[in-house]
XYZ file of C-alpha atoms in Angstrom:
386
model
C -21.293 -22.450 39.624
C -24.872 -22.457 38.344
C -27.235 -25.328 37.677
C -26.033 -27.242 34.624
C -28.554 -27.456 31.799
C -27.957 -30.114 29.155
C -28.603 -28.996 25.580
C -30.112 -31.697 23.371
C -30.091 -30.723 19.706
C -32.574 -32.406 17.357
C -31.888 -30.391 14.193
C -30.894 -33.587 12.370
C -34.035 -35.460 13.416
C -37.030 -33.274 14.333
C -35.618 -30.317 12.410
C -35.051 -32.366 9.290
C -38.726 -33.331 9.229
C -39.493 -29.951 7.654
C -40.797 -30.651 4.116
C -38.059 -30.124 1.542
C -35.239 -29.769 4.072
C -33.812 -33.284 4.045
C -30.027 -33.604 4.157
C -27.789 -36.301 2.756
C -25.240 -38.090 4.926
C -22.367 -35.793 3.995
C -24.420 -32.710 4.868
C -25.563 -34.247 8.157
C -21.937 -34.883 9.122
C -21.111 -31.229 8.408
C -23.941 -30.097 10.696
C -23.016 -32.653 13.385
C -19.423 -31.371 13.446
C -20.699 -27.805 13.777
C -22.995 -28.847 16.636
C -19.998 -30.459 18.320
C -18.042 -27.191 18.004
C -21.081 -25.295 19.293
C -20.928 -27.366 22.467
C -24.244 -29.221 22.530
C -24.359 -32.145 24.963
C -26.502 -34.539 22.921
C -27.037 -34.774 19.164
C -30.165 -36.589 18.040
C -28.730 -37.868 14.780
C -31.789 -39.484 13.246
C -34.490 -42.146 13.209
C -32.580 -45.216 11.946
C -35.547 -47.475 11.197
C -37.138 -44.830 8.947
C -34.822 -45.398 5.970
C -31.465 -46.925 4.992
C -30.151 -43.407 4.415
C -31.018 -42.286 7.930
C -29.513 -45.470 9.389
C -26.273 -44.830 7.493
C -26.197 -41.173 8.561
C -26.386 -42.150 12.227
C -23.586 -44.688 11.764
C -21.321 -42.180 10.023
C -21.987 -39.453 12.580
C -20.993 -41.798 15.421
C -17.711 -42.459 13.611
C -16.998 -38.767 13.058
C -18.261 -36.950 16.167
C -17.014 -38.280 19.491
C -17.516 -35.656 22.237
C -21.347 -35.342 22.487
C -23.676 -38.227 23.247
C -25.159 -39.455 19.963
C -28.850 -40.273 20.160
C -31.252 -42.113 17.855
C -35.045 -42.012 17.937
C -37.235 -45.123 18.005
C -40.807 -46.103 18.557
C -41.511 -48.324 21.563
C -40.932 -51.390 19.412
C -38.253 -54.044 19.830
C -37.297 -54.020 16.136
C -36.868 -50.230 16.111
C -34.738 -50.371 19.238
C -32.473 -53.120 17.952
C -31.918 -51.302 14.643
C -31.098 -48.077 16.510
C -28.656 -49.962 18.719
C -26.940 -51.308 15.611
C -26.716 -47.799 14.105
C -25.152 -46.505 17.337
C -22.622 -49.306 17.746
C -19.587 -47.066 17.090
C -20.676 -44.240 19.414
C -18.437 -43.336 22.321
C -21.577 -42.473 24.261
C -24.870 -43.734 22.820
C -28.486 -42.998 23.683
C -31.769 -44.377 22.438
C -34.728 -42.006 22.589
C -37.791 -44.209 22.682
C -41.351 -43.523 23.743
C -45.075 -43.676 23.178
C -48.201 -41.558 23.516
C -49.267 -40.545 27.012
C -52.462 -38.560 26.384
C -55.853 -40.183 26.081
C -56.150 -38.602 22.627
C -53.122 -40.611 21.488
C -53.938 -43.740 23.468
C -57.534 -44.006 22.282
C -57.388 -42.587 18.759
C -53.850 -43.134 17.497
C -52.751 -46.262 19.339
C -56.246 -47.667 19.992
C -55.331 -49.358 23.210
C -55.548 -48.797 26.974
C -53.492 -46.948 29.554
C -52.374 -50.221 31.131
C -51.126 -51.575 27.814
C -49.266 -48.343 27.195
C -47.458 -48.665 30.533
C -46.455 -52.250 29.707
C -45.136 -51.206 26.279
C -43.252 -48.276 27.771
C -41.512 -50.403 30.401
C -40.646 -53.112 27.878
C -39.141 -50.549 25.487
C -36.910 -49.046 28.170
C -35.710 -52.454 29.342
C -34.900 -53.477 25.773
C -33.041 -50.229 25.054
C -30.969 -50.598 28.224
C -29.534 -53.786 26.761
C -28.086 -52.101 23.650
C -26.921 -48.550 24.522
C -25.281 -46.557 27.301
C -28.255 -44.300 28.071
C -32.008 -44.436 27.565
C -34.313 -41.477 27.187
C -38.059 -42.047 27.195
C -40.530 -39.605 25.633
C -44.113 -39.394 26.899
C -45.595 -38.145 23.641
C -48.265 -35.438 23.957
C -47.516 -35.064 27.666
C -48.918 -31.553 27.478
C -52.438 -32.973 27.100
C -52.021 -36.088 29.240
C -53.817 -36.753 32.499
C -51.352 -35.621 35.171
C -51.812 -38.604 37.477
C -51.371 -41.075 34.622
C -48.348 -39.135 33.329
C -46.752 -39.386 36.765
C -47.372 -43.168 36.769
C -45.736 -43.462 33.363
C -42.705 -41.399 34.377
C -42.264 -43.431 37.573
C -42.604 -46.726 35.683
C -40.024 -45.919 33.008
C -37.541 -44.587 35.562
C -37.983 -47.780 37.551
C -37.312 -49.709 34.313
C -34.036 -47.844 33.850
C -34.707 -44.613 31.953
C -31.928 -42.074 32.512
C -33.873 -39.149 31.029
C -37.630 -38.683 30.697
C -38.835 -36.278 28.054
C -42.097 -34.407 28.755
C -43.011 -33.101 25.286
C -45.542 -30.414 24.528
C -45.913 -32.215 21.217
C -48.598 -29.946 19.765
C -47.327 -26.659 21.203
C -50.608 -26.346 23.092
C -49.556 -25.406 26.610
C -49.114 -21.959 28.146
C -45.825 -21.363 29.998
C -47.321 -21.416 33.483
C -49.215 -24.627 32.666
C -46.112 -26.385 31.367
C -44.080 -25.201 34.333
C -46.731 -26.495 36.720
C -46.726 -29.853 34.917
C -42.976 -30.225 35.449
C -43.347 -29.168 39.097
C -46.132 -31.730 39.585
C -43.866 -34.507 38.318
C -40.963 -33.337 40.458
C -43.218 -33.504 43.517
C -45.272 -36.613 42.731
C -42.882 -39.132 41.147
C -41.216 -41.032 43.969
C -38.043 -41.933 42.031
C -37.653 -38.615 40.201
C -34.178 -38.177 41.728
C -32.946 -41.097 39.615
C -33.533 -39.396 36.237
C -33.418 -36.053 34.448
C -36.587 -34.444 33.131
C -36.343 -32.944 29.641
C -38.391 -30.190 27.977
C -39.299 -30.685 24.320
C -41.566 -27.896 23.116
C -43.172 -27.132 19.795
C -43.972 -23.635 18.618
C -47.560 -23.876 17.342
C -48.591 -20.902 19.512
C -45.192 -19.178 19.414
C -44.481 -20.234 23.019
C -41.777 -22.885 22.644
C -38.933 -20.830 24.134
C -41.101 -19.482 26.962
C -42.397 -22.969 27.743
C -38.889 -24.424 27.774
C -37.728 -21.784 30.238
C -40.792 -22.453 32.413
C -39.844 -26.139 32.492
C -36.244 -25.396 33.433
C -37.250 -23.066 36.256
C -39.451 -25.836 37.672
C -36.925 -28.647 37.685
C -36.217 -29.873 34.144
C -32.490 -30.095 33.433
C -32.426 -30.903 29.704
C -33.761 -28.656 26.951
C -34.452 -30.059 23.493
C -34.167 -27.653 20.598
C -33.144 -27.035 17.003
C -31.021 -24.476 15.192
C -33.235 -21.631 13.932
C -36.219 -23.307 15.629
C -36.897 -25.524 12.615
C -39.117 -28.574 12.957
C -42.571 -30.049 12.431
C -45.333 -27.541 11.610
C -44.353 -24.249 13.299
C -41.080 -25.686 14.565
C -39.344 -26.429 17.852
C -37.692 -24.412 20.580
C -34.920 -22.400 18.920
C -31.575 -23.323 20.476
C -30.179 -19.814 20.050
C -33.180 -18.263 21.797
C -33.335 -20.474 24.876
C -29.540 -20.462 25.317
C -29.247 -16.664 25.101
C -32.276 -16.190 27.362
C -30.421 -18.244 29.973
C -27.251 -16.246 29.354
C -28.910 -12.821 29.536
C -30.702 -13.805 32.758
C -27.985 -15.952 34.312
C -28.021 -13.958 37.553
C -31.769 -14.529 37.917
C -32.023 -18.089 36.598
C -28.657 -19.425 37.713
C -28.315 -21.756 34.696
C -25.177 -22.609 32.761
C -24.667 -24.547 29.530
C -21.657 -25.707 27.569
C -22.609 -23.662 24.495
C -20.040 -21.452 22.743
C -22.274 -18.446 22.046
C -19.976 -17.063 19.345
C -20.845 -20.059 17.161
C -24.603 -19.326 17.139
C -24.821 -17.069 14.097
C -22.356 -19.121 12.007
C -24.242 -22.389 12.612
C -27.545 -20.644 11.923
C -26.225 -19.613 8.515
C -24.847 -23.100 7.893
C -28.143 -24.858 8.618
C -30.105 -22.268 6.649
C -27.827 -22.731 3.634
C -27.754 -26.534 3.666
C -31.496 -26.873 4.216
C -32.289 -24.028 1.804
C -34.595 -22.572 4.433
C -34.240 -18.828 4.870
C -34.186 -17.418 8.384
C -36.851 -14.760 8.827
C -35.259 -11.326 8.971
C -36.684 -10.459 12.395
C -35.713 -13.808 13.952
C -34.360 -13.356 17.477
C -30.568 -13.645 17.877
C -29.728 -14.818 14.343
C -32.050 -12.907 11.999
C -30.644 -10.314 9.598
C -32.379 -7.518 11.487
C -31.611 -8.771 15.010
C -28.983 -6.037 15.448
C -30.238 -3.520 12.876
C -31.573 -0.075 13.793
C -33.660 2.057 11.415
C -35.791 4.314 13.633
C -34.266 7.751 14.243
C -34.959 7.636 17.991
C -33.406 4.173 18.300
C -30.433 5.110 16.148
C -29.702 8.208 18.207
C -29.866 6.271 21.464
C -27.793 3.395 20.088
C -25.062 5.724 18.802
C -24.840 7.362 22.218
C -24.697 4.060 24.109
C -25.197 0.613 22.550
C -27.099 -0.834 25.504
C -29.928 1.685 25.165
C -31.400 -0.573 22.474
C -29.343 -3.774 22.511
C -29.286 -6.366 25.286
C -26.773 -8.568 23.459
C -23.446 -7.566 21.937
C -23.612 -8.968 18.376
C -20.009 -10.177 18.699
C -21.102 -12.396 21.606
C -23.193 -14.549 19.249
C -20.869 -14.395 16.256
C -22.665 -11.644 14.326
C -20.508 -9.183 12.385
C -21.718 -5.972 14.027
C -24.748 -3.841 14.670
C -25.998 -1.894 11.669
C -27.564 1.494 11.141
C -30.143 1.187 8.350
C -30.959 4.465 6.656
C -34.643 4.945 5.817
C -37.106 7.814 5.872
C -37.514 7.091 9.595
C -33.831 7.785 10.299
C -32.669 10.966 12.003
C -29.787 13.387 11.589
C -27.559 11.476 14.011
C -27.743 8.319 11.938
C -27.151 10.171 8.662
C -24.192 12.044 10.122
C -22.747 8.770 11.455
C -23.025 6.981 8.111
C -21.645 9.956 6.181
C -18.660 10.107 8.546
C -17.954 6.401 8.089
C -17.636 6.906 4.312
C -15.527 10.036 4.677
C -17.850 13.042 4.749
C -17.390 15.401 7.702
C -20.224 17.933 7.673
C -20.893 21.073 9.650
C -24.286 21.495 11.296
C -25.576 23.670 8.443
C -24.283 21.235 5.836
C -25.901 18.346 7.686
C -29.251 20.171 7.840
C -29.134 20.747 4.085
C -28.077 17.160 3.379
C -30.776 15.776 5.689
C -33.573 17.553 3.814
C -32.422 16.042 0.530
C -31.785 12.683 2.223
C -35.438 12.434 3.304
C -36.611 12.981 -0.280
C -34.224 10.249 -1.438
C -35.268 7.877 1.364
C -38.965 8.271 0.563
C -38.188 7.243 -2.997
C -35.708 4.427 -2.323
C -37.077 3.081 0.998
C -33.514 2.096 2.008
C -30.480 4.313 1.383
C -27.147 2.614 0.732
C -23.635 4.080 0.791
C -23.571 4.536 -2.995
C -26.755 6.603 -2.704
C -25.085 8.791 -0.108
C -22.159 9.413 -2.456
C -24.666 10.514 -5.088
C -26.347 12.748 -2.531
C -23.090 14.452 -1.642
C -21.949 15.154 -5.205
C -21.954 18.883 -5.878
C -22.204 19.742 -2.181
C -19.664 21.619 -0.080
C -18.082 19.123 2.286
C -14.770 18.122 3.802
C -13.608 14.656 2.841
């Protein structure tokens, strides 16, 4: 049995902060049910104090979804925490995710206070949250740019106050993987009560490093990864759940991590979130993009047709995708053309294939992408066995 990694999904909170992607309560319940079926451990359902609608969504999700822990975000303020506790009152397992800035940039310029005041506010928030929910998670906002020694003091203080999980966010997506990994290792080695809590990785994708940074954190001692479906979220987004989960799966012998995720639900939930939020998934998106299992280069197509694993490290069925696809373009070779012709009923000899391929290239240069109906047109008037 490998090391258990807890998957914390924040699609309904951090993910929903994408401009124009807000969901109503009914839609949030649909996504929450799908996340439950996917097997996530914690669903961050919203930020209750932000609006009556978000408060109501959290309440309704706790009534509908019972297996995962349901989490609500708050600032390190007593009023926020009490409102979140009220929103979570029906949850079978409830968690408040509270926190405050940990970097001097946040402390001096955003919060306009001192490190000592920040520690007092952090401890008070955790103690208050412990009174109203089952679990407390504390986030050290902008931990990626915080002074390491002060960050360790903050982590130790909030654990001593009762925090069950401490989130070490790379809030601005600034860190490089080795730096973030070293930061987690530093905390594991320099926080005296670290054995009493779980460290969580919450990475943003401003430099395209969110998945890599999350994996670096996990390999250095973090045991919770925070992510969103399709990697949606503030600015350039968050760690993509499908990416970090399948990276762990593909390298399970090396990493030794296990999750409770049902991988076959990844593509379906990606489509669901994309549809409800009206936010198209980029075609070349890892794992769930339209082209993730598509092959258009002749060399790749030939190798794939001979043995799938020459150019695919994941079986599309394993993540709920329909199948791999051979896309016919001017870069495709004879093997791919012959394969597609055979699938629609045309069995050609070598000479017939050579003749068809010459005409196919002319067609492909004109059309850019050749579909089955174009192949039927190509074959009209030719000598073939069907």
